[in-house]
């Protein structure tokens, strides 16, 4: 998602949203410095989950459905499915729109963060980018999604 979105998959805008969500959900330092601190411009946990499942319906069916459109292969889809399942399990237990601390203090959060990290790294490296760059703000994501 560097300067120009990856456009070798037909639904690259959805991929950008999924990658953005996975990036934020996978980075404990970001979560403490942005979500817990209430730093504006990055949304919250609920915003990230919404970007992850909003257009894709990954809360209702497998990412495998999107191989060739959002995801390049079954390996990417499986990694995304693992992350989505772990994150949504916690969202359902804690409740939507809970404060960030409620999610981050959940005993399953480290496992969810690790699954999101694995998916984030796979997708980012497959896009030829550095998975260790800090997450982009929602304003930057919006600009990237408008790029043609």
CSV table of C-alpha atoms in Angstrom, one decimal:
chain,number,residue,atom,x,y,z
A,1,UNK,CA,0.0,0.0,0.0
A,2,UNK,CA,3.1,2.3,-0.3
A,3,UNK,CA,2.7,5.2,-2.7
A,4,UNK,CA,0.3,3.4,-5.0
A,5,UNK,CA,-2.1,0.6,-4.2
A,6,UNK,CA,-1.4,-2.9,-5.6
A,7,UNK,CA,-3.7,-3.3,-8.6
A,8,UNK,CA,-2.9,-6.8,-9.8
A,9,UNK,CA,-5.9,-8.2,-8.0
A,10,UNK,CA,-9.3,-7.0,-9.4
A,11,UNK,CA,-10.7,-5.9,-6.0
A,12,UNK,CA,-7.5,-4.1,-4.8
A,13,UNK,CA,-9.5,-1.5,-2.8
A,14,UNK,CA,-10.9,-4.3,-0.7
A,15,UNK,CA,-7.5,-5.7,-0.3
A,16,UNK,CA,-6.2,-2.3,0.9
A,17,UNK,CA,-8.9,-2.2,3.6
A,18,UNK,CA,-8.2,-5.8,4.7
A,19,UNK,CA,-4.5,-5.1,4.8
A,20,UNK,CA,-5.0,-1.9,6.8
A,21,UNK,CA,-7.2,-3.7,9.3
A,22,UNK,CA,-4.8,-6.6,9.7
A,23,UNK,CA,-1.9,-4.2,10.0
A,24,UNK,CA,-3.5,-2.4,12.9
A,25,UNK,CA,-4.7,-5.6,14.5
A,26,UNK,CA,-1.3,-7.1,14.3
A,27,UNK,CA,0.8,-4.3,15.9
A,28,UNK,CA,0.8,-4.2,19.7
A,29,UNK,CA,3.0,-1.1,19.8
A,30,UNK,CA,0.5,0.7,17.5
A,31,UNK,CA,-2.4,-0.5,19.6
A,32,UNK,CA,-0.9,0.9,22.8
A,33,UNK,CA,0.3,4.2,21.3
A,34,UNK,CA,-2.8,4.9,19.1
A,35,UNK,CA,-5.8,2.9,20.3
A,36,UNK,CA,-5.2,3.0,24.1
A,37,UNK,CA,-3.9,6.6,23.9
A,38,UNK,CA,-6.9,7.6,21.8
A,39,UNK,CA,-4.7,9.1,19.1
A,40,UNK,CA,-7.0,10.6,16.4
A,41,UNK,CA,-6.7,9.6,12.8
A,42,UNK,CA,-6.5,5.8,13.2
A,43,UNK,CA,-10.0,4.8,14.3
A,44,UNK,CA,-10.4,2.1,17.0
A,45,UNK,CA,-10.6,-1.6,17.2
A,46,UNK,CA,-14.2,-1.6,15.9
A,47,UNK,CA,-13.2,0.5,12.9
A,48,UNK,CA,-10.4,-2.0,12.1
A,49,UNK,CA,-12.8,-5.0,12.4
A,50,UNK,CA,-15.3,-3.2,10.2
A,51,UNK,CA,-12.7,-2.6,7.5
A,52,UNK,CA,-11.7,-6.3,7.8
A,53,UNK,CA,-15.2,-7.7,7.2
A,54,UNK,CA,-17.3,-4.8,5.8
A,55,UNK,CA,-17.3,-5.4,2.1
A,56,UNK,CA,-15.9,-8.9,2.2
A,57,UNK,CA,-18.4,-10.5,4.6
A,58,UNK,CA,-15.5,-12.5,6.0
A,59,UNK,CA,-17.6,-12.7,9.2
A,60,UNK,CA,-20.0,-14.9,7.2
A,61,UNK,CA,-17.9,-16.9,4.8
A,62,UNK,CA,-14.3,-18.0,4.1
A,63,UNK,CA,-11.7,-15.8,2.4
A,64,UNK,CA,-11.2,-18.7,0.0
A,65,UNK,CA,-14.2,-17.3,-1.8
A,66,UNK,CA,-12.0,-14.3,-2.8
A,67,UNK,CA,-9.0,-16.1,-4.1
A,68,UNK,CA,-8.2,-14.4,-7.4
A,69,UNK,CA,-10.1,-11.2,-6.6
A,70,UNK,CA,-8.8,-10.0,-3.2
A,71,UNK,CA,-6.4,-12.7,-2.3
A,72,UNK,CA,-3.8,-14.2,-4.6
A,73,UNK,CA,-3.9,-17.8,-3.4
A,74,UNK,CA,-5.3,-20.2,-0.8
A,75,UNK,CA,-2.4,-19.5,1.5
A,76,UNK,CA,-3.3,-15.9,1.8
A,77,UNK,CA,-7.0,-16.8,2.3
A,78,UNK,CA,-6.2,-19.3,5.0
A,79,UNK,CA,-4.1,-16.8,6.9
A,80,UNK,CA,-6.8,-14.1,6.7
A,81,UNK,CA,-9.5,-16.7,7.8
A,82,UNK,CA,-7.4,-17.6,10.9
A,83,UNK,CA,-7.0,-13.9,11.8
A,84,UNK,CA,-10.7,-13.1,11.3
A,85,UNK,CA,-11.9,-16.0,13.4
A,86,UNK,CA,-9.7,-15.1,16.3
A,87,UNK,CA,-10.5,-11.4,16.2
A,88,UNK,CA,-14.2,-12.0,15.8
A,89,UNK,CA,-14.3,-14.5,18.7
A,90,UNK,CA,-13.0,-11.7,21.0
A,91,UNK,CA,-15.3,-9.1,19.5
A,92,UNK,CA,-18.3,-11.4,20.2
A,93,UNK,CA,-17.1,-12.0,23.8
A,94,UNK,CA,-16.2,-8.4,24.6
A,95,UNK,CA,-18.9,-6.7,22.5
A,96,UNK,CA,-18.7,-4.3,19.6
A,97,UNK,CA,-17.7,-0.7,20.4
A,98,UNK,CA,-16.0,-1.7,23.7
A,99,UNK,CA,-13.0,0.5,24.8
A,100,UNK,CA,-9.7,-0.6,23.3
A,101,UNK,CA,-8.5,-1.8,26.7
A,102,UNK,CA,-11.3,-4.4,26.8
A,103,UNK,CA,-10.0,-6.1,23.7
A,104,UNK,CA,-6.3,-5.7,24.4
A,105,UNK,CA,-6.7,-7.2,27.9
A,106,UNK,CA,-8.7,-10.2,26.7
A,107,UNK,CA,-6.7,-13.4,27.3
A,108,UNK,CA,-7.1,-14.4,23.6
A,109,UNK,CA,-5.8,-11.1,22.2
A,110,UNK,CA,-2.2,-12.1,21.9
A,111,UNK,CA,-3.2,-15.1,19.8
A,112,UNK,CA,-5.5,-12.9,17.7
A,113,UNK,CA,-2.7,-10.3,17.2
A,114,UNK,CA,-0.3,-13.1,16.2
A,115,UNK,CA,-2.7,-14.5,13.6
A,116,UNK,CA,-3.3,-11.0,12.3
A,117,UNK,CA,0.5,-10.5,12.1
A,118,UNK,CA,0.9,-13.7,10.1
A,119,UNK,CA,-1.7,-12.6,7.6
A,120,UNK,CA,-0.5,-9.0,7.4
A,121,UNK,CA,3.1,-10.1,6.8
A,122,UNK,CA,2.1,-12.6,4.1
A,123,UNK,CA,-0.1,-10.1,2.2
A,124,UNK,CA,2.3,-7.2,2.5
A,125,UNK,CA,5.4,-9.2,1.4
A,126,UNK,CA,3.3,-10.6,-1.5
A,127,UNK,CA,2.6,-7.0,-2.4
A,128,UNK,CA,6.3,-6.3,-2.4
A,129,UNK,CA,6.2,-4.0,0.6
A,130,UNK,CA,7.7,-3.8,4.1
A,131,UNK,CA,5.4,-5.3,6.7
A,132,UNK,CA,7.3,-3.5,9.5
A,133,UNK,CA,6.3,0.1,8.4
A,134,UNK,CA,3.9,1.7,10.9
A,135,UNK,CA,0.2,1.6,10.0
A,136,UNK,CA,-1.1,4.3,7.8
A,137,UNK,CA,-3.7,6.8,9.1
A,138,UNK,CA,-7.3,6.4,7.9
A,139,UNK,CA,-6.9,9.7,5.9
A,140,UNK,CA,-3.9,8.2,4.0
A,141,UNK,CA,-5.9,5.0,3.4
A,142,UNK,CA,-8.8,7.1,2.0
A,143,UNK,CA,-6.4,8.9,-0.4
A,144,UNK,CA,-4.9,5.5,-1.5
A,145,UNK,CA,-8.4,4.1,-2.2
A,146,UNK,CA,-9.2,7.1,-4.4
A,147,UNK,CA,-6.0,6.5,-6.5
A,148,UNK,CA,-6.7,5.3,-10.0
